[in-house]
XYZ file of C-alpha atoms in Angstrom:
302
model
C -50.078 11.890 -77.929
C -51.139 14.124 -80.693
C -53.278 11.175 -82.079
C -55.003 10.696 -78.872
C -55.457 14.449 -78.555
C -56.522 14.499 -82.083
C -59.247 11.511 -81.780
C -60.528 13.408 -77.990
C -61.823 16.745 -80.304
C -62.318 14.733 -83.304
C -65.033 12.658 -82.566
C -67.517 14.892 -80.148
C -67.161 17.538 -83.018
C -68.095 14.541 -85.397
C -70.907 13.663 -83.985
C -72.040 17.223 -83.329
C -71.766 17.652 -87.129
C -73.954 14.554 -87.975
C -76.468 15.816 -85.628
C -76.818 19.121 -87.329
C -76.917 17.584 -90.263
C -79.545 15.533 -89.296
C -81.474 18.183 -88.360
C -81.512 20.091 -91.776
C -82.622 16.690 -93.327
C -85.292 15.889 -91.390
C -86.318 19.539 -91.831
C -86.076 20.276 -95.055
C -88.155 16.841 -95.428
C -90.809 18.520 -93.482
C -91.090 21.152 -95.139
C -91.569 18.917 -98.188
C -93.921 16.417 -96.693
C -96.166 19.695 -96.056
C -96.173 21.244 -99.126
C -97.033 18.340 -101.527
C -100.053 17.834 -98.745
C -103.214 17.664 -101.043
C -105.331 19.252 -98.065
C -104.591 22.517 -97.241
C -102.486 23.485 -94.337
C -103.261 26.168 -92.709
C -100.971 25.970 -89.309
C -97.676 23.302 -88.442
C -95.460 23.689 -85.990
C -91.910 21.308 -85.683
C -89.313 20.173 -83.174
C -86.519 18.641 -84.518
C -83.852 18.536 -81.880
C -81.609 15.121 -80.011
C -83.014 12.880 -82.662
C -86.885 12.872 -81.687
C -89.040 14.039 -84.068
C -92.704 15.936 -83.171
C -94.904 17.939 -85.973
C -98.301 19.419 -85.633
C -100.368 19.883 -88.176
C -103.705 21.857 -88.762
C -105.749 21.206 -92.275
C -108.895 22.016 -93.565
C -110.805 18.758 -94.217
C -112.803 15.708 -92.444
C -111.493 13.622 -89.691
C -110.660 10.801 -92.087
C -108.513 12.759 -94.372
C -106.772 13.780 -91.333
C -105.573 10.360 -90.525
C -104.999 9.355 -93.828
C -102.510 12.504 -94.220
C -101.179 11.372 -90.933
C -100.450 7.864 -91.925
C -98.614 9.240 -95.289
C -96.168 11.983 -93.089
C -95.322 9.187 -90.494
C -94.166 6.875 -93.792
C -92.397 9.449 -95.384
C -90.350 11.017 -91.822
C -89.480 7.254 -90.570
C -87.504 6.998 -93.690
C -85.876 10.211 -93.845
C -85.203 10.567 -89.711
C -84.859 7.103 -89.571
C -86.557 7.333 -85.600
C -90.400 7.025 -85.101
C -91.421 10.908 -85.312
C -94.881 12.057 -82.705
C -96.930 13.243 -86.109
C -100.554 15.284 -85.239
C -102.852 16.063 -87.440
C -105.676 18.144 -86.497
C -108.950 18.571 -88.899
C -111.672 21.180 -89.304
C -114.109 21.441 -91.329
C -113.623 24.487 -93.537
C -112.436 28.070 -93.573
C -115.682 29.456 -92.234
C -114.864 27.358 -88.993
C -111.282 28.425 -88.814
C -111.870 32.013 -89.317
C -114.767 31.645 -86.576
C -112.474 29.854 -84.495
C -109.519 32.201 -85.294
C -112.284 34.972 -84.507
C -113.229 33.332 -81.365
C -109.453 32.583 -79.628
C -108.305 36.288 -80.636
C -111.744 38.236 -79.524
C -111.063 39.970 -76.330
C -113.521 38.438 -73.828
C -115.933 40.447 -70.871
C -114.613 38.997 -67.810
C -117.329 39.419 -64.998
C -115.857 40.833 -62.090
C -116.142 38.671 -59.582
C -119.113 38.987 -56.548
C -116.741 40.134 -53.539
C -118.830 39.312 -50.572
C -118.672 42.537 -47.695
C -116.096 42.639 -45.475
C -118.098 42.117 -42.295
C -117.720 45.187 -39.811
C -116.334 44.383 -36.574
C -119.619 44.332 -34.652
C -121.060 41.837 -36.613
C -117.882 39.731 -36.647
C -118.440 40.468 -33.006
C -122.336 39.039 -32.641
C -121.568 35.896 -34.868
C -118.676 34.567 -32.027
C -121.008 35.678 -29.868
C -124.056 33.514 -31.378
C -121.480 30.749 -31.914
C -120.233 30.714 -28.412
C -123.458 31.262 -26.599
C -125.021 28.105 -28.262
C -122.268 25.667 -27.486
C -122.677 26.801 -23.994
C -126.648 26.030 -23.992
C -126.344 22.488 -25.758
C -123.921 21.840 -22.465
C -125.660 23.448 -19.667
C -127.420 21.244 -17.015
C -130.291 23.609 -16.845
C -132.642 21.124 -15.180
C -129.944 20.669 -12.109
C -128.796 24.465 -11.936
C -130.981 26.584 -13.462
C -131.022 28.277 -17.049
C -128.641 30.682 -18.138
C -129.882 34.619 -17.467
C -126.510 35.766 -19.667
C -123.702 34.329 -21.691
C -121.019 36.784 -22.429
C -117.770 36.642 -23.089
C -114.274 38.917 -23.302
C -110.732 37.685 -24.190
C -107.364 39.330 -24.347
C -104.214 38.925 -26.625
C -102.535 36.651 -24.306
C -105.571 34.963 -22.593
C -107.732 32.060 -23.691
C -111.677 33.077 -24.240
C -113.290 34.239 -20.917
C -116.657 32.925 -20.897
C -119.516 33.883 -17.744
C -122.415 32.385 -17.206
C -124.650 33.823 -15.157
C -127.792 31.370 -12.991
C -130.327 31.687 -10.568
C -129.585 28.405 -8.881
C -126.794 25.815 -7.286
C -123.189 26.677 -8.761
C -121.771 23.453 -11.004
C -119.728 20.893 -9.354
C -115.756 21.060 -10.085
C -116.426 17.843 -12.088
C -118.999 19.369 -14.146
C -116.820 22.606 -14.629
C -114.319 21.062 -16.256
C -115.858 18.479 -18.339
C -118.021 21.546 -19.804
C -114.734 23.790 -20.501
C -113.194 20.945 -22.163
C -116.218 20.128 -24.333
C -116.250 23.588 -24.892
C -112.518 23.690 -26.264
C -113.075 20.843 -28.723
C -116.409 22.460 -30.135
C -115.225 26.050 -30.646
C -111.722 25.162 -31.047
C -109.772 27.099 -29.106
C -108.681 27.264 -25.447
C -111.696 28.703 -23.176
C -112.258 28.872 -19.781
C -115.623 28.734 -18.151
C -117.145 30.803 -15.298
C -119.953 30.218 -13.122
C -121.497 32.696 -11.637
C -124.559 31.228 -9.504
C -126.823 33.495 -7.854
C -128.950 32.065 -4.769
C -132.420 31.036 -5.964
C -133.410 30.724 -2.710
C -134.189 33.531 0.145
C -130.677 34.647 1.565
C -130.772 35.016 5.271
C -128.349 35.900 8.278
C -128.107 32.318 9.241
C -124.446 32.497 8.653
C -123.632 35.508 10.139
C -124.144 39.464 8.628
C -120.345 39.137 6.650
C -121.485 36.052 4.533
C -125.172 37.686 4.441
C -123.401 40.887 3.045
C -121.342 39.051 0.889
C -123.816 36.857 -0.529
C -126.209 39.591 -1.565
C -123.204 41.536 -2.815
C -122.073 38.947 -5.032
C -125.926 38.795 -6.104
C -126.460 42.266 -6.653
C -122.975 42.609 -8.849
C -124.111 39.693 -11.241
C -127.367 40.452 -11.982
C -127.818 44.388 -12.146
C -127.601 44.112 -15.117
C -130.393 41.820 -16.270
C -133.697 44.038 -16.346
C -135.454 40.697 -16.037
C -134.295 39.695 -12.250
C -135.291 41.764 -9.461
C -134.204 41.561 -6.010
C -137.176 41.239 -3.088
C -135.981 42.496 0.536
C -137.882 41.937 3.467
C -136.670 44.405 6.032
C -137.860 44.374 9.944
C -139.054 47.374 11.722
C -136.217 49.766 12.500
C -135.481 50.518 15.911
C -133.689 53.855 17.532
C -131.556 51.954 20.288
C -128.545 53.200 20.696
C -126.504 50.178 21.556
C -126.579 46.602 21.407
C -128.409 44.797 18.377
C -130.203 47.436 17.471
C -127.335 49.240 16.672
C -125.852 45.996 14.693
C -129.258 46.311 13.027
C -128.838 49.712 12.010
C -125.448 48.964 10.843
C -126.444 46.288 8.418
C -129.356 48.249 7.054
C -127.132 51.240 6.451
C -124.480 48.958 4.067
C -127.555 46.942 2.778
C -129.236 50.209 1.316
C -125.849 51.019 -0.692
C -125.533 47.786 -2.111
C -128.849 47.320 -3.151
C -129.227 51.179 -4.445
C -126.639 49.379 -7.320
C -129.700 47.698 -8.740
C -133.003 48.769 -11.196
C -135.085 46.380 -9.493
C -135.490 46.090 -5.659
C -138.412 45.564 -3.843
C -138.989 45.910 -0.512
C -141.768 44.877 1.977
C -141.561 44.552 5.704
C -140.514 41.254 7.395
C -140.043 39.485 11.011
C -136.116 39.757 9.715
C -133.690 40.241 6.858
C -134.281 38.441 3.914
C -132.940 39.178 0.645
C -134.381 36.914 -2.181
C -133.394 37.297 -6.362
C -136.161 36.049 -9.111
C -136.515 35.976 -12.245
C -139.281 38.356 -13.424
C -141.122 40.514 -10.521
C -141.071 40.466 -6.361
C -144.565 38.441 -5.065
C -146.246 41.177 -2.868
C -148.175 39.819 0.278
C -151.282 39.756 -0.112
C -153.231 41.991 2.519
C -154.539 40.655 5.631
C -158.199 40.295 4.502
C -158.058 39.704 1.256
C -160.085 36.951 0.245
C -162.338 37.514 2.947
C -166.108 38.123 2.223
C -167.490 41.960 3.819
C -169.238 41.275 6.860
C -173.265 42.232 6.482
C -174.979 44.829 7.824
C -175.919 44.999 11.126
C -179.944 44.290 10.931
């Protein structure tokens, strides 16, 4: 047992030993190989460590003389490590170059600060989505079938997808349409949106379908578009009458709630009429022309 205890310490510390003397061989043979160097050496650096050899060198001399100093250390370190060392040797040209190069590696060096770009302020992050947003929608809209656009606008919330409006003189879009558009519309601005059409009558709206959907048609009308300087809404309102009952009364009625929805909007026009007619366009309400206009002045009587 006290063999075997003996030999289980004995040989680790044995071979410990060898490699530590190994290393002060192999570097006390560098520092040999280095000085009897016939260039000058003006930087080395060593590792010497689990038998692997690696030494750096930096003379002053050609490119040739560099290798040929290489081939002589790698000679000369196989035979004392006995393991093939990784042996650099690293050439310039003369001490002019080092010190420039020492000069140039140790000289503190004007760092540019870098061009930070403006933080853009929150209305112009604003108008960009804005500009993004209101372009995908006119590549997609069927302006030819529906009309064109009057506004694009747009709100969201923190736990809603993008609200966008559209605003149209014209026929609202089919269900079809509606949601092929907000799902075009979701791949191209990447993120979830939902689309809403807001169509205003292009054509003349009338009591044909009773004074509540007359109401709530020009309602409707009045809401989307008072703000839009560019649409104006043309009324053509009968002759009032003073009857006290009946349809005249209904009459008076409608004209009453008509003239507070309509005093909503910058841009009304009326002219008088056979019967209600309330009609939005884009730009300005087509006056009548008077009864004789166009007609020549009679001559003189001879």
């Amino acid at each position: 047992m006290p063999l075997v205890l003996l030999a289980a310490v004995y040989v680790p510390l044995r071979q410990a030993l060898d490699e530590v003397a190994w290393q002060v061989r192999v570097r006390a043979a560098v520092r040999e190989i280095i000085a009897r160097e016939p260039l000058r050496v003006v930087q080395s650096r060593v590792r010497v460590e689990r038998r692997e050899v690696e030494l750096v060198v930096v003379v002053l001399g050609k490119v040739r003389d560099a290798q040929k100093s290489r081939a002589r250390m790698d000679s000369e370190l196989r035979q004392v490590a006995g393991v093939a060392p990784r042996i650099e040797v690293l050439a310039v040209p003369d001490a002019d170059a080092l010190a420039g190069l020492e000069s140039s590696l140790l000289a503190p060096r004007r760092v540019d600060a870098p061009v930070v770009a403006p933080v853009p302020s929150p209305d112009q992050q604003l108008h960009a989505v804005q500009t993004r947003v209101q372009a995908a929608v006119s590549d997609l809209w069927p302006g030819a079938v529906v009309g064109d656009p009057l506004v694009i606008d747009m709100g969201t919330t923190v736990d809603r997808p993008l609200r966008i409006r559209v605003v149209h003189l014209g026929v609202p879009l089919s269900s079809d349409t509606l949601e092929t558009m907000r799902r075009t519309l979701n791949a191209s601005l990447r993120q979830e949106a939902t689309l809403v059409d807001v169509a205003v009558p292009a054509l003349p709206i009338t009591r044909q379908d009773g004074d509540l959907t007359f109401m709530a048609r020009v309602s409707a009308g009045v809401r989307a578009t008072a703000g839009l300087p560019s649409v104006s809404v043309c009324v053509a309102r009968p002759a009032s009458t003073t009857s006290p009952s009946g349809p005249a009364q209904t009459d008076a009625a409608l004209s009453a709630a008509l003239d507070s929805v309509l005093a909503t909007h910058p841009n009304v026009t009326t002219i008088p009429g056979d019967a209600w007619s309330v009609h939005f366009v884009h730009g300005e309400c087509r006056l009548p022309a008077p009864p004789d206009a166009g007609q020549p002045d009679a001559p003189p009587a001879g």
